[in-house]
C-alpha angles and dihedrals in degrees: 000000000000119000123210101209116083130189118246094275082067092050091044096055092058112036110025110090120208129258084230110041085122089069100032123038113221133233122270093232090233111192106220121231105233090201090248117131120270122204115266142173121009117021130189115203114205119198124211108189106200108191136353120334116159111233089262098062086047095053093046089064097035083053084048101055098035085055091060088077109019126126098206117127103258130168120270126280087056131182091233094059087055089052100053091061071086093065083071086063115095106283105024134246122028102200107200119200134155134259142157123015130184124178125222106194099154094058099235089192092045126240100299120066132205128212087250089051098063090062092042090057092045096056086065076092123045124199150116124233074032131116112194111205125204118205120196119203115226108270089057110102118204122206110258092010103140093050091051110012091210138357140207119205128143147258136212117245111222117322089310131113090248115102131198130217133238143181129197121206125188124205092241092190091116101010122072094321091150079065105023111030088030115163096031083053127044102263115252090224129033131025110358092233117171111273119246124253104248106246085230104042095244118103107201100034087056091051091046087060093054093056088037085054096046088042099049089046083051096049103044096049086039118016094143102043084249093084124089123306145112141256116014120346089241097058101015131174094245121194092271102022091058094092116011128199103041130134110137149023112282093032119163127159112302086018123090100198129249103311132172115275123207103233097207097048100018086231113153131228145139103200124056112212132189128294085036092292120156124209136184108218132177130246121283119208124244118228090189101053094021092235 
């Protein structure tokens, strides 16, 4: 499994720049293609809501994930021109849209989820060229949360060889927001900046759709641990989580970075969506220029 949260050497190595970069010319950080198979093509994103989520939250991540691929006309900065920094990627387009839903209000598993829990959820859909997504409301606590926010990993379908792919995103609002729903929260850690205003009011759905955004790049350029990334395959350097924490140019740790703001709510965001929606998403890296 691969997390998405990364402690502040992470963050270091790729935002610090040396005293001495006039002298000595950093590194591109380059993530390696380890020759596995990435998804491509036409993608069906299941959603497994697990709690209590009120129809607009629902809406404002359905929207999200709908805007990755749509060919609606949409303001520049868009959310489908973030996400074609994937067609870069080996294999071409990764077209996002999504399927099936079912809702899981009474908690079946209880409040408290184990690892083994998150792969059990996602086999309520079986597929392949599918990622099946599991949102968690915000009293549902996940082992390890506050250390990763959110995972993807994968699942065999059937007895076969073939193997579907999951992610699983926690509503981070009372649980761990200064790490999983930062900048719209003060970090826990670093320079204590303001923290922004969510383009969507909603703390820690906004935040949820940083760490879905990082998640679904991930999974798409390295859904089988055998896709590009870098560092060991159990804590890998993925295509969003590289370098974490960045928004916007001029980025560092505990800044991130000069982004849009929304002049009549204050709200901040750097990609518009569909429907009129609004999202904050990180920076993706580039294979072609190595940025």
């Amino acid at each position: 499994m691969a997390t998405i949260y990364h402690l502040a050497t992470l963050m270091l190595f790729c935002f610090i720049q040396l005293s001495f970069s006039e002298l000595v010319q950093e590194q591109p950080l380059v993530l390696k293609y380890h020759n596995g198979p990435l998804l491509k093509g036409k993608i069906t994103v299941n959603l497994i809501w697990y709690g209590k989520f009120t129809p607009i939250q629902r809406s404002i991540i359905v929207d999200f994930i709908n805007s990755l691929s749509s060919d609606k006309a949409t303001t520049v900065p868009s959310t489908s021109s973030w996400w074609k920094i994937t067609e870069k990627y080996k294999g071409g387009s990764s077209t996002l849209a999504v399927g099936k839903q079912i809702l899981l209000e009474n908690y079946p598993l209880g409040k408290f989820l184990k690892n083994p829990h998150l792969p059990a959820l996602a086999s309520k859909f079986n597929g392949v060229d599918t990622i099946n997504v599991i949102l968690t409301s915000k009293d549902v606590a996940v082992e390890g949360f506050c250390m990763r926010c959110g995972t993807h990993g994968s699942t065999r379908v059937g007895r076969g060889p073939v193997r579907g792919t999951y992610i699983w995103v926690g509503n981070s609002e009372t649980q761990c927001p200064g790490q999983c729903a930062w900048p719209f929260h003060q970090p826990i850690y670093g320079p204590q900046t303001p923290p922004l205003v969510a383009p969507n009011g909603d703390v820690g759905v906004d935040g949820m759709i940083i760490n879905l955004a990082t998640l679904l790049g991930n999974t798409v350029t390295n859904p089988f641990n055998n896709g590009y990334f870098q560092g060991p395959a159990n804590a890998p350097l993925e295509a969003v989580s590289a370098c974490t924490g960045m928004f916007g140019s001029g980025s560092y740790p505990g800044y991130p970075g000069k982004v849009l703001v929304e002049k009549s709510t204050g709200a901040s965001y750097n990609a518009n969506g569909i429907n009129g929606r609004k999202y904050l998403l990180p920076a993706m890296w580039d294979p072609q220029r190595s940025t």
